mmCIF file of C-alpha atoms in Angstrom:
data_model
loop_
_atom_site.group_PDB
_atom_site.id
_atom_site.type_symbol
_atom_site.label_atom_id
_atom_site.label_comp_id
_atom_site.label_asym_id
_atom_site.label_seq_id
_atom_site.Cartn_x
_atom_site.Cartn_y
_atom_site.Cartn_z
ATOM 1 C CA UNK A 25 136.792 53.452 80.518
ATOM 2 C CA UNK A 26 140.066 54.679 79.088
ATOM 3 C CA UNK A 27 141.857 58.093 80.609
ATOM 4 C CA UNK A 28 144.899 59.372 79.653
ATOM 5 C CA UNK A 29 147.499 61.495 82.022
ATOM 6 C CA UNK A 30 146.303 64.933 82.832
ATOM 7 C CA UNK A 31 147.097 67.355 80.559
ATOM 8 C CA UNK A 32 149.996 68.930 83.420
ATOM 9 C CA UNK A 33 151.719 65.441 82.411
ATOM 10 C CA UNK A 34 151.419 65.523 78.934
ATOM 11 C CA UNK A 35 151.834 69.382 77.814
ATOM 12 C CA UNK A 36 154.508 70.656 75.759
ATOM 13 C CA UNK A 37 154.743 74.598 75.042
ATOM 14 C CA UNK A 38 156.228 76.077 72.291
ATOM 15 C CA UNK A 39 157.043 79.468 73.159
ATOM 16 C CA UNK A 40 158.354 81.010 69.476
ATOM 17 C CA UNK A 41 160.298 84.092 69.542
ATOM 18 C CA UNK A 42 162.323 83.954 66.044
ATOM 19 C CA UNK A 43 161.881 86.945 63.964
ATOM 20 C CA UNK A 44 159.217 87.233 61.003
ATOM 21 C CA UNK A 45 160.894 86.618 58.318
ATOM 22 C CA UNK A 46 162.738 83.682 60.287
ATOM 23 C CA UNK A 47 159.042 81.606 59.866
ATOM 24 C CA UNK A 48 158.237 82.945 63.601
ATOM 25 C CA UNK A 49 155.293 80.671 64.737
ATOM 26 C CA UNK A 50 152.401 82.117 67.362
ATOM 27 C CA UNK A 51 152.828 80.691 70.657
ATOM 28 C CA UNK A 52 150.959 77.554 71.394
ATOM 29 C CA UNK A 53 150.404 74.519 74.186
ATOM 30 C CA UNK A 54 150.337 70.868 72.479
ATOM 31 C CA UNK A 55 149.505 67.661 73.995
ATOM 32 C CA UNK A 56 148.683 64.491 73.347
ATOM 33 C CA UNK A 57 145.126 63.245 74.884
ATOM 34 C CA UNK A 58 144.336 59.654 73.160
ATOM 35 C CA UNK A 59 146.521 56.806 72.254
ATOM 36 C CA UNK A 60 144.210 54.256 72.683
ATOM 37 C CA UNK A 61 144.134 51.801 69.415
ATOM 38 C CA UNK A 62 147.489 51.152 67.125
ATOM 39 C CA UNK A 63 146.388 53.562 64.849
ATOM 40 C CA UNK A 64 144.506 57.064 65.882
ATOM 41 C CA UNK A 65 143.750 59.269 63.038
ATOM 42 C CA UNK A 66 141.506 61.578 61.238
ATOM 43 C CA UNK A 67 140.880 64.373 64.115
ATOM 44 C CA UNK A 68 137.488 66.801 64.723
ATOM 45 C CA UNK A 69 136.483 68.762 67.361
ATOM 46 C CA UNK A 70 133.620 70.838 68.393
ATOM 47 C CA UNK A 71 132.199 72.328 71.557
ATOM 48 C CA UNK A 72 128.330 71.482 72.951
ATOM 49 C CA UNK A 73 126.703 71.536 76.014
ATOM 50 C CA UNK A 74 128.801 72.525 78.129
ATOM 51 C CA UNK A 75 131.945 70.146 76.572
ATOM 52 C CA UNK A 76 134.705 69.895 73.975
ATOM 53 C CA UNK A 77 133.569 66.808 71.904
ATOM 54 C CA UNK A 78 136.742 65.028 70.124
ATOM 55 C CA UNK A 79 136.242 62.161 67.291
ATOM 56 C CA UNK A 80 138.296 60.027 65.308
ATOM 57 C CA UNK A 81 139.227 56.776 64.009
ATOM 58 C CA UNK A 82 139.930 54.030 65.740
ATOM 59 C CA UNK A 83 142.247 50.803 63.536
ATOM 60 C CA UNK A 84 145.116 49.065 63.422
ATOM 61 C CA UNK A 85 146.576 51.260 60.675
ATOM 62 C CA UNK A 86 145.948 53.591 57.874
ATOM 63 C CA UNK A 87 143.728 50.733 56.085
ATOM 64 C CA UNK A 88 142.223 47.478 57.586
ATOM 65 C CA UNK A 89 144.700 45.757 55.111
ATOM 66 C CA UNK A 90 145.636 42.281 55.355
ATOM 67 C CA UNK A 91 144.648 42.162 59.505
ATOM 68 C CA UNK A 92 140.786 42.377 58.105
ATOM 69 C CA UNK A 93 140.137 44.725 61.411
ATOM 70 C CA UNK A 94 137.968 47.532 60.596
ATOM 71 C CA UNK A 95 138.504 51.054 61.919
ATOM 72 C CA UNK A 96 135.760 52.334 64.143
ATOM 73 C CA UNK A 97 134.526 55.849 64.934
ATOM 74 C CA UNK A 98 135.793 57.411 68.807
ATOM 75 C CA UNK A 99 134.099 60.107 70.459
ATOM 76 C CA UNK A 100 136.055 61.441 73.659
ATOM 77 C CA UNK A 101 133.918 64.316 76.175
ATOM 78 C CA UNK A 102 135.895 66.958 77.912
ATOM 79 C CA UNK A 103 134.184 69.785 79.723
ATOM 80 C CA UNK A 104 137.539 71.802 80.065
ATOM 81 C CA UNK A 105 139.850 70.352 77.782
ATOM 82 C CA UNK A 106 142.168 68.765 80.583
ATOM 83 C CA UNK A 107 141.135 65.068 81.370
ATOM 84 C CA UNK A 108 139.684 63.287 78.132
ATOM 85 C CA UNK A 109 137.424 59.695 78.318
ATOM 86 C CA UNK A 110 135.629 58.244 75.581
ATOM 87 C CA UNK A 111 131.850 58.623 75.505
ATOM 88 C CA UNK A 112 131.327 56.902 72.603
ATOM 89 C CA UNK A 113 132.443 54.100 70.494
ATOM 90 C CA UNK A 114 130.917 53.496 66.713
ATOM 91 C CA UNK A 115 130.629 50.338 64.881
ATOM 92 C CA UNK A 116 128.983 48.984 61.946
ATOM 93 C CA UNK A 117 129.566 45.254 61.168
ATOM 94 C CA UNK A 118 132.159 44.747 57.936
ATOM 95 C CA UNK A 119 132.712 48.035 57.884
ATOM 96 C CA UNK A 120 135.531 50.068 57.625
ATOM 97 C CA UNK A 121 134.992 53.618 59.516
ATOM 98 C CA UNK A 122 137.064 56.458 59.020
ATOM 99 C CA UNK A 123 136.789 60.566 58.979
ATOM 100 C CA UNK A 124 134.096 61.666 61.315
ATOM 101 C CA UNK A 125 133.218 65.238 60.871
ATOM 102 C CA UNK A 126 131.088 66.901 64.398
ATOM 103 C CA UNK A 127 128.689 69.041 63.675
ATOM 104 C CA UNK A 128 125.333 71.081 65.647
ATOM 105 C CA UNK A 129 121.902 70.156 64.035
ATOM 106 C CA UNK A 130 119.505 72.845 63.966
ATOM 107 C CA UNK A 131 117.678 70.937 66.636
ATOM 108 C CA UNK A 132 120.153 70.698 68.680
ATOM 109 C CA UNK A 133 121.860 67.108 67.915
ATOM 110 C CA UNK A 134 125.733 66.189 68.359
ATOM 111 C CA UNK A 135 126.452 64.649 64.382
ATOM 112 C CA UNK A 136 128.675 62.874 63.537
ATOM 113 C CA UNK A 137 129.221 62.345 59.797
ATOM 114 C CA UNK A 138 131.880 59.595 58.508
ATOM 115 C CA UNK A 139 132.517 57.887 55.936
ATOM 116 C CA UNK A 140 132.354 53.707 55.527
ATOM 117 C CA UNK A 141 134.476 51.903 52.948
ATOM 118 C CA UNK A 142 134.096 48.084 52.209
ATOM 119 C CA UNK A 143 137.917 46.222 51.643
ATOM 120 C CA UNK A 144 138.743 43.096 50.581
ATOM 121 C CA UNK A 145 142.119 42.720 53.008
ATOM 122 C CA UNK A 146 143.831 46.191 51.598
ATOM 123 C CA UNK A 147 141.558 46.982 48.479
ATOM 124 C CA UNK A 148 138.949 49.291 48.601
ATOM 125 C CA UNK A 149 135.707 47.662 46.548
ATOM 126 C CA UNK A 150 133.239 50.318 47.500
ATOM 127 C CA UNK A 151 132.189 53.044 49.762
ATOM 128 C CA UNK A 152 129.173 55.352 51.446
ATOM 129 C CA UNK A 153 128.547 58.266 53.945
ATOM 130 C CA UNK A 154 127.149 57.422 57.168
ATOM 131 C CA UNK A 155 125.913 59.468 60.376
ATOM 132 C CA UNK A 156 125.112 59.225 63.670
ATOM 133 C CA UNK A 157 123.380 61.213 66.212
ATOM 134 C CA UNK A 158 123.661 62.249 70.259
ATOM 135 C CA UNK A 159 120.436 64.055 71.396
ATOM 136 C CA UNK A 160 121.995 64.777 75.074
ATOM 137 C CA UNK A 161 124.986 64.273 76.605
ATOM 138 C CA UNK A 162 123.371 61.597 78.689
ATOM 139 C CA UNK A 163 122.397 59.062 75.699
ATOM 140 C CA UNK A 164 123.790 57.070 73.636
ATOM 141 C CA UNK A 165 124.773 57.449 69.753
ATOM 142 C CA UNK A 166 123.003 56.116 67.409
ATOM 143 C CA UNK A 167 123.875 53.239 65.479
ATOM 144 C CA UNK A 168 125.727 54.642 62.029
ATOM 145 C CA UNK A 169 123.092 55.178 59.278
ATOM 146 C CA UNK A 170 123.888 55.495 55.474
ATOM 147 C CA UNK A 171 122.642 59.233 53.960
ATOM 148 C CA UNK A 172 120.365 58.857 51.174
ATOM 149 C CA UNK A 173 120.762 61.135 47.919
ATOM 150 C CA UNK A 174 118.056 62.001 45.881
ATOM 151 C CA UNK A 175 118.136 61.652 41.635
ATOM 152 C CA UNK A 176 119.922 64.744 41.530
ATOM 153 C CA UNK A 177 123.121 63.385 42.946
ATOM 154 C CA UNK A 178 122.743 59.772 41.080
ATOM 155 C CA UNK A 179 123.022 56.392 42.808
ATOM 156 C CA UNK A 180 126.640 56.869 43.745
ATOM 157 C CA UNK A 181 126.577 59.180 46.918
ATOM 158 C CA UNK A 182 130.285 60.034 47.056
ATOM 159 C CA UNK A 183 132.635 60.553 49.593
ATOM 160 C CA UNK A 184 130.704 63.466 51.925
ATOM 161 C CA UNK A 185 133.745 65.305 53.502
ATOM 162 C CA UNK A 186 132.099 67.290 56.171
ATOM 163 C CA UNK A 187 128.524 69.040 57.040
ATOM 164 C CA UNK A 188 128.488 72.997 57.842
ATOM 165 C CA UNK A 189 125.089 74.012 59.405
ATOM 166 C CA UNK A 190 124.088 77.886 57.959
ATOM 167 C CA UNK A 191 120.311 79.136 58.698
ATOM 168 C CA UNK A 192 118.919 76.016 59.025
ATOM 169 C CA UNK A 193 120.288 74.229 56.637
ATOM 170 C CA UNK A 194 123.256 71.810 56.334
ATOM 171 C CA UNK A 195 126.368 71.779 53.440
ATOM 172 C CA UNK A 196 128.932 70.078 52.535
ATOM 173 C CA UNK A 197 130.956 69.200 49.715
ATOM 174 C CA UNK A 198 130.935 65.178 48.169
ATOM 175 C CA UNK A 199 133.760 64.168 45.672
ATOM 176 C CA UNK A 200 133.730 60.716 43.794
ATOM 177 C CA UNK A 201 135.370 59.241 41.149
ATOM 178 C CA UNK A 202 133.173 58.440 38.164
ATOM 179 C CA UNK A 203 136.180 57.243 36.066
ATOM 180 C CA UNK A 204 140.096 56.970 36.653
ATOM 181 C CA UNK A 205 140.375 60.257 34.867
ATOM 182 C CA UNK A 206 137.124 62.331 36.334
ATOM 183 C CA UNK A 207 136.760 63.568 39.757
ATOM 184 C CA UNK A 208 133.846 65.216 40.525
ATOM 185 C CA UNK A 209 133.293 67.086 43.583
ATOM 186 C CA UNK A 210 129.344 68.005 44.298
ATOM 187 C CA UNK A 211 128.082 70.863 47.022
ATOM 188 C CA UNK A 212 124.983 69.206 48.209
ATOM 189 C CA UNK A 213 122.892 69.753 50.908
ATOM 190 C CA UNK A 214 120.387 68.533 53.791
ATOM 191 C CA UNK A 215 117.809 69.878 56.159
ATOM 192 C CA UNK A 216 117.923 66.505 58.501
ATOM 193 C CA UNK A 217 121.557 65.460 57.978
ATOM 194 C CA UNK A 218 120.507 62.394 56.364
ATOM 195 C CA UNK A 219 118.549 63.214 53.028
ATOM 196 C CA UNK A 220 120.970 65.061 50.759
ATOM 197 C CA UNK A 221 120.071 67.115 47.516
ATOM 198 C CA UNK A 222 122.346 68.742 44.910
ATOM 199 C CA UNK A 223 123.045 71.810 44.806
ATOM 200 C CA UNK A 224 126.112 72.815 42.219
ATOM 201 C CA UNK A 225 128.707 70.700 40.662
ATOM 202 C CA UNK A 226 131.421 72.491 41.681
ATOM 203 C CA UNK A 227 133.571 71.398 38.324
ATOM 204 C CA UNK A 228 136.880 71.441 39.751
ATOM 205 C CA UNK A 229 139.819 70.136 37.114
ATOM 206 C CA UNK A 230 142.711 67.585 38.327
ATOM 207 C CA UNK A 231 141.767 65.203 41.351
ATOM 208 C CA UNK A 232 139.880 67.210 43.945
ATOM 209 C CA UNK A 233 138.486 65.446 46.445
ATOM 210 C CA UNK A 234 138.789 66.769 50.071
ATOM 211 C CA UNK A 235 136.540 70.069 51.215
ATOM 212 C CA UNK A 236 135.347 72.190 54.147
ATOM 213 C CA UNK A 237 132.453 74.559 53.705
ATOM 214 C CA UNK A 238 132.768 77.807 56.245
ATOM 215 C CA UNK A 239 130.338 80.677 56.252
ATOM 216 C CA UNK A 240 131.620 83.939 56.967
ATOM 217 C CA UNK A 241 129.547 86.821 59.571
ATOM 218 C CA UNK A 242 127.971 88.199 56.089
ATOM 219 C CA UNK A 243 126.202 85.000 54.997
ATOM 220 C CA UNK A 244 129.306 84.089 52.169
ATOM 221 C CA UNK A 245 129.729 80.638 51.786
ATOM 222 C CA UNK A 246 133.901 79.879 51.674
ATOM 223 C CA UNK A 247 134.847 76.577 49.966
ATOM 224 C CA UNK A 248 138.381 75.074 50.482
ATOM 225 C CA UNK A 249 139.423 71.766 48.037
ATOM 226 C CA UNK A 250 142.267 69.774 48.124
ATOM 227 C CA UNK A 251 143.570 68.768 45.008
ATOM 228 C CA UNK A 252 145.798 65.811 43.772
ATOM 229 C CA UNK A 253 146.754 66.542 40.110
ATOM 230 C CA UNK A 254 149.902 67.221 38.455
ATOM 231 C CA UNK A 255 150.259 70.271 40.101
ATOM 232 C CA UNK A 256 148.570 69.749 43.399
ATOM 233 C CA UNK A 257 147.203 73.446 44.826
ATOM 234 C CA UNK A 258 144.234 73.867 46.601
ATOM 235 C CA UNK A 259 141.674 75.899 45.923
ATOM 236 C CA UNK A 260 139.274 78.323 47.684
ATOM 237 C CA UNK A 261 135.984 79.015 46.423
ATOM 238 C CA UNK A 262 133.677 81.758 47.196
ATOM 239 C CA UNK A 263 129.807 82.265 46.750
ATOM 240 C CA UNK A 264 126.593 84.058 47.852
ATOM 241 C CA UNK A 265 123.637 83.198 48.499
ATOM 242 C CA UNK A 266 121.866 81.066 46.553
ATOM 243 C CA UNK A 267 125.260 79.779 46.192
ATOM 244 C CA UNK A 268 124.645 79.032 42.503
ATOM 245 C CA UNK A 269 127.706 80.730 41.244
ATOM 246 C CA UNK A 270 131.616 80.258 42.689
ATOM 247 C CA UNK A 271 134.669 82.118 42.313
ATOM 248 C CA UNK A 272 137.439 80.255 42.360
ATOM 249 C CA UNK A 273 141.266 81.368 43.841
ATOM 250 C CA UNK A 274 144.185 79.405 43.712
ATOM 251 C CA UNK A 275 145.737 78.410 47.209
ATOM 252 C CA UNK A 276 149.824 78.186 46.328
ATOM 253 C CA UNK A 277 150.355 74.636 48.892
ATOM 254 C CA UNK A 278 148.955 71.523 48.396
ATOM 255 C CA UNK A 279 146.969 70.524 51.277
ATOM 256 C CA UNK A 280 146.306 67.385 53.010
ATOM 257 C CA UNK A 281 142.673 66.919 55.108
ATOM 258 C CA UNK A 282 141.863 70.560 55.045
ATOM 259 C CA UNK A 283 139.914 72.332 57.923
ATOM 260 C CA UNK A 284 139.612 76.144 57.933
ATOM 261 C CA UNK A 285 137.774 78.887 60.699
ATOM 262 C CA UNK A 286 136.422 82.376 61.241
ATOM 263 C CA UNK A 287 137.738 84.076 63.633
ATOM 264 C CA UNK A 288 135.940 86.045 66.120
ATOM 265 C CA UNK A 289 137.963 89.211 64.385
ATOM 266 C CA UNK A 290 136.868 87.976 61.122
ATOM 267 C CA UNK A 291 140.763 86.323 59.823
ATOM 268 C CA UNK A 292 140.112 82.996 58.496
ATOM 269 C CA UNK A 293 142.335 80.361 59.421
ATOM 270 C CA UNK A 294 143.466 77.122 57.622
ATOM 271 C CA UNK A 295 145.249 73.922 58.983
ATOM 272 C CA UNK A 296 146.430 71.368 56.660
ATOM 273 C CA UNK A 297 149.102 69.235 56.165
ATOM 274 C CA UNK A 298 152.739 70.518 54.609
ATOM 275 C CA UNK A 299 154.316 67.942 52.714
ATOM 276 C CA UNK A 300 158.340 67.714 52.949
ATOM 277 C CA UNK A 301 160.834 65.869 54.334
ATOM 278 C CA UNK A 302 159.638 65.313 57.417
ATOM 279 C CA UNK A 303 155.513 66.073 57.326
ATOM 280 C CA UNK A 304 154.311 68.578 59.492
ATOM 281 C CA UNK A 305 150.749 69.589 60.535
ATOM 282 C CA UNK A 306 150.799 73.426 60.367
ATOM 283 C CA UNK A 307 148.289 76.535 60.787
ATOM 284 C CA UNK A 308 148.409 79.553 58.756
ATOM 285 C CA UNK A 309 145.738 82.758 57.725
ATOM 286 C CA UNK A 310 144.031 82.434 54.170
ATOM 287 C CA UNK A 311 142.897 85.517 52.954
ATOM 288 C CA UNK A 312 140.186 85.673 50.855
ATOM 289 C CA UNK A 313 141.787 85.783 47.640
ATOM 290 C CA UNK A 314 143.872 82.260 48.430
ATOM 291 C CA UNK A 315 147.355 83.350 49.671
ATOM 292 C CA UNK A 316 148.278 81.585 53.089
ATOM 293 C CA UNK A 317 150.362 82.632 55.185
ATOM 294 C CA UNK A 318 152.277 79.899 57.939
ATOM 295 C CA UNK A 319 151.683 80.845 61.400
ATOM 296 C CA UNK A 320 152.619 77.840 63.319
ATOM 297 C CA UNK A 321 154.132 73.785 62.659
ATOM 298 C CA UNK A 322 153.503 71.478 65.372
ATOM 299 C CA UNK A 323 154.878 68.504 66.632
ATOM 300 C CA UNK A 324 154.267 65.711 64.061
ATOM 301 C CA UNK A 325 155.645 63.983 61.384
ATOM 302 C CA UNK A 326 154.745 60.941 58.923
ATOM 303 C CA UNK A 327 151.330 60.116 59.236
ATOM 304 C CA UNK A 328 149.617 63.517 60.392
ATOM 305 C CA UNK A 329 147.289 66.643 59.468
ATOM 306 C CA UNK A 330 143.007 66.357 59.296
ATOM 307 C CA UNK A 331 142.804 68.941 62.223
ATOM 308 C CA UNK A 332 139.646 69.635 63.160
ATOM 309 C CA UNK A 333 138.593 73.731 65.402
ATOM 310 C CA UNK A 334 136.990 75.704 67.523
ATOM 311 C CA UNK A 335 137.256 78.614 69.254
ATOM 312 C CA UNK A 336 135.664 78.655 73.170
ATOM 313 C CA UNK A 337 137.521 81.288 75.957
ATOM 314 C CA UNK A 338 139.494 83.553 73.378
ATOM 315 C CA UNK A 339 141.484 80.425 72.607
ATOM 316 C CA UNK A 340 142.006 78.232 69.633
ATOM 317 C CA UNK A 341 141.368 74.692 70.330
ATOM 318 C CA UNK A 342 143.207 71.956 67.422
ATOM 319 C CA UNK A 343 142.463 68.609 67.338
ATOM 320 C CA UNK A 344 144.802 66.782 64.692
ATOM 321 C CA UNK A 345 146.951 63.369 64.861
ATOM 322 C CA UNK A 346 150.623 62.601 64.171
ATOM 323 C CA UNK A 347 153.133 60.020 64.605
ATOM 324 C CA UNK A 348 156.126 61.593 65.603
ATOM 325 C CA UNK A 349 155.886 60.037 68.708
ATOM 326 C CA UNK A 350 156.350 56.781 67.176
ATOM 327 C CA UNK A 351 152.380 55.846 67.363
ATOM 328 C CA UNK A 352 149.840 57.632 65.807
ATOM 329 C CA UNK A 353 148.365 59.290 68.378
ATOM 330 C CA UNK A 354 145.345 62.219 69.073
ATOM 331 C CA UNK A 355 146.803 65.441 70.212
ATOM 332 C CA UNK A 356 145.365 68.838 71.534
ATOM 333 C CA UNK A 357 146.436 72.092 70.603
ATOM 334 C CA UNK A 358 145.773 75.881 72.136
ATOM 335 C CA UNK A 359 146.524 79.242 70.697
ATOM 336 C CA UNK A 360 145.443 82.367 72.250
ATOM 337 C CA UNK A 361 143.269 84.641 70.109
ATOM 338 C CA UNK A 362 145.075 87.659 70.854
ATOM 339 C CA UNK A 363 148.620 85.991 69.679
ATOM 340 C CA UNK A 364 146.534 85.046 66.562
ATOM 341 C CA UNK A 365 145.733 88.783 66.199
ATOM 342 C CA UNK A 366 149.075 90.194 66.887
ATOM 343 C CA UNK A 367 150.622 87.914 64.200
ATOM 344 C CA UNK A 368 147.923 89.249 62.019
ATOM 345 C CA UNK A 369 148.629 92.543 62.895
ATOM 346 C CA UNK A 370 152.941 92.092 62.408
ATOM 347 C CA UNK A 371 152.377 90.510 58.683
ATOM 348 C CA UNK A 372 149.781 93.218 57.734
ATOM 349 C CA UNK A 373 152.217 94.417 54.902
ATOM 350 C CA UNK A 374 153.775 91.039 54.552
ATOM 351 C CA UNK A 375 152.842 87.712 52.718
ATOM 352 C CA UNK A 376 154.613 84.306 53.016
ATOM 353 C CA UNK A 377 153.428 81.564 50.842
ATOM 354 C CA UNK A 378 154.327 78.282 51.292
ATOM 355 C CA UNK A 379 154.796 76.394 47.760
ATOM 356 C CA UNK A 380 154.924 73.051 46.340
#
């Protein structure tokens, strides 16, 4: 089984105290828990039964390419967040798997939704969603299983980004590519986590294509979408139940494997990737009309971002990957809620928006 270093080994702390309007960043712990394969990427984290669950892909690089190895799905346990060791390992034969979401079924499972692409050496010829289940920490995964979509979504079943349980019911956001000029980008939904439904086109323009759905304490469904057109902002959608209708704000960065959370106070908070010379994964606070507002970069650069969150002993716990350490690598980070807050509290009559 592998183990990294203890985290005492493998910690750096950023302790920021520039001014505001110097970018200050909160204070936060970083580390890096998982170097395992040649290429360690596409980051989520969760917490259940009595553990931090971590997952990402396992390859050789970015794509199979010309090596023909295909990436495979890791899933490290941690019941504090100090020692890491893989508890599962997920495979599916000429198969290329890459960014597993984690989410809680409303029975209780551990899923793990990914996606699984077909490539001849470095092109892409097709792809599908696929899950897999834990019941209890002490079994075993199940072997990867595609979803299947009913008429209402068509034959083509998209890209499904991620899977956000809400009152029994599971949603997500798929985006495919009907032509080279149309992206479409479909909320859809499940009761199982395998049997998906449509539920709104979401009729985004330009090339979106990556999206988390987050529910806020009053039921309202938040929707952010990366974008890849001419002018590549994000966007942030909001709806109420029965989610029919969206409004739609414009989010002045273009992001790069976009996660967002509610915090315990109620702030929602965004990570993403900022593009520049070098790449950085950073954290900010979105409000709820789309402006975001940089709290923190951390150490990365190149290949980086897809940070997955959650929040367990008034901390903030980040799971993203970056290659600033000269290997793509899994790192860990940790932000005290009450830093969170007191940032919150300094910017309350100031905005900083980071644009493209």
């Amino acid at each position: 089984m592998h183990r990294l270093l203890s985290a005492s080994l493998l910690t750096l702390t950023l302790m920021c105290s520039a001014s505001f309007a110097e970018e200050a960043s909160v204070p936060f712990e970083s580390k890096r828990i998982w170097d395992g394969a040649g290429h360690n990427a596409f980051t989520d984290i969760i917490r259940w039964e009595g553990a931090f669950y971590c997952t990402f892909r396992e390859g050789s690089g970015h794509v199979p390419g010309e090596n023909g190895l295909d990436g495979t799905i890791r899933i490290l346990r941690s019941e504090q967040g100090e020692e890491w060791a893989s508890t599962g390992l997920l495979t599916f034969k000429d198969i290329d798997l890459r960014d597993p979401k984690l989410s809680i079924t409303p029975d209780n499972r551990l899923m793990v939704a990914m996606g699984g692409s077909n490539y001849d050496g470095n092109t892409l010829v097709d792809r599908a969603p696929y899950v897999s289940f834990l019941d209890s920490p002490t079994s075993k995964f199940t072997v990867p299983t595609p979803i299947i979509v009913d008429e209402s979504i068509g034959e083509d079943p998209g890209w499904l980004w991620r899977v956000t349980w809400h009152e029994g019911v599971g949603y997500g956001v798929s985006y495919r590519m009907p032509s080279k000029d149309r992206w479409e980008v479909l909320l859809v939904k499940t009761v199982d986590g395998i049997h998906y439904t449509l539920l709104k086109d979401l009729r985004r323009g330009g090339k979106p294509n990556e999206a988390t759905v987050r529910f806020k304490d009053n039921g309202e469904m938040f929707i952010v979408v990366r974008n890849e057109e001419q002018r590549p902002h994000g966007s942030l959608g909001r709806s109420k139940a029965p989610f029919e209708d969206c409004i739609w704000y414009d989010i002045p960065h273009k992001l790069g494997g976009p996660d967002m959370i509610f915090l315990p106070n109620g702030s929602l908070m965004l990570g993403t990737r900022e593009y520049g010379s070098p790449t950085h994964t950073v954290l900010g606070r979105l409000s709820e009309s789309g402006a975001f507002e940089k709290y923190a970069t951390f150490p990365s650069s190149g290949d980086t971002s897809y940070p997955g969150f959650v929040v367990y002993k008034d901390t903030l716990w980040m799971a993203y990957y970056a290659s600033h350490e000269g290997k793509t690598s899994i790192y860990l980070a940790t932000i005290k809620l009450k830093d969170l807050e007191a940032r919150t509290a300094q910017s309350a009559h100031h905005t900083i928006t980071i644009r493209k």
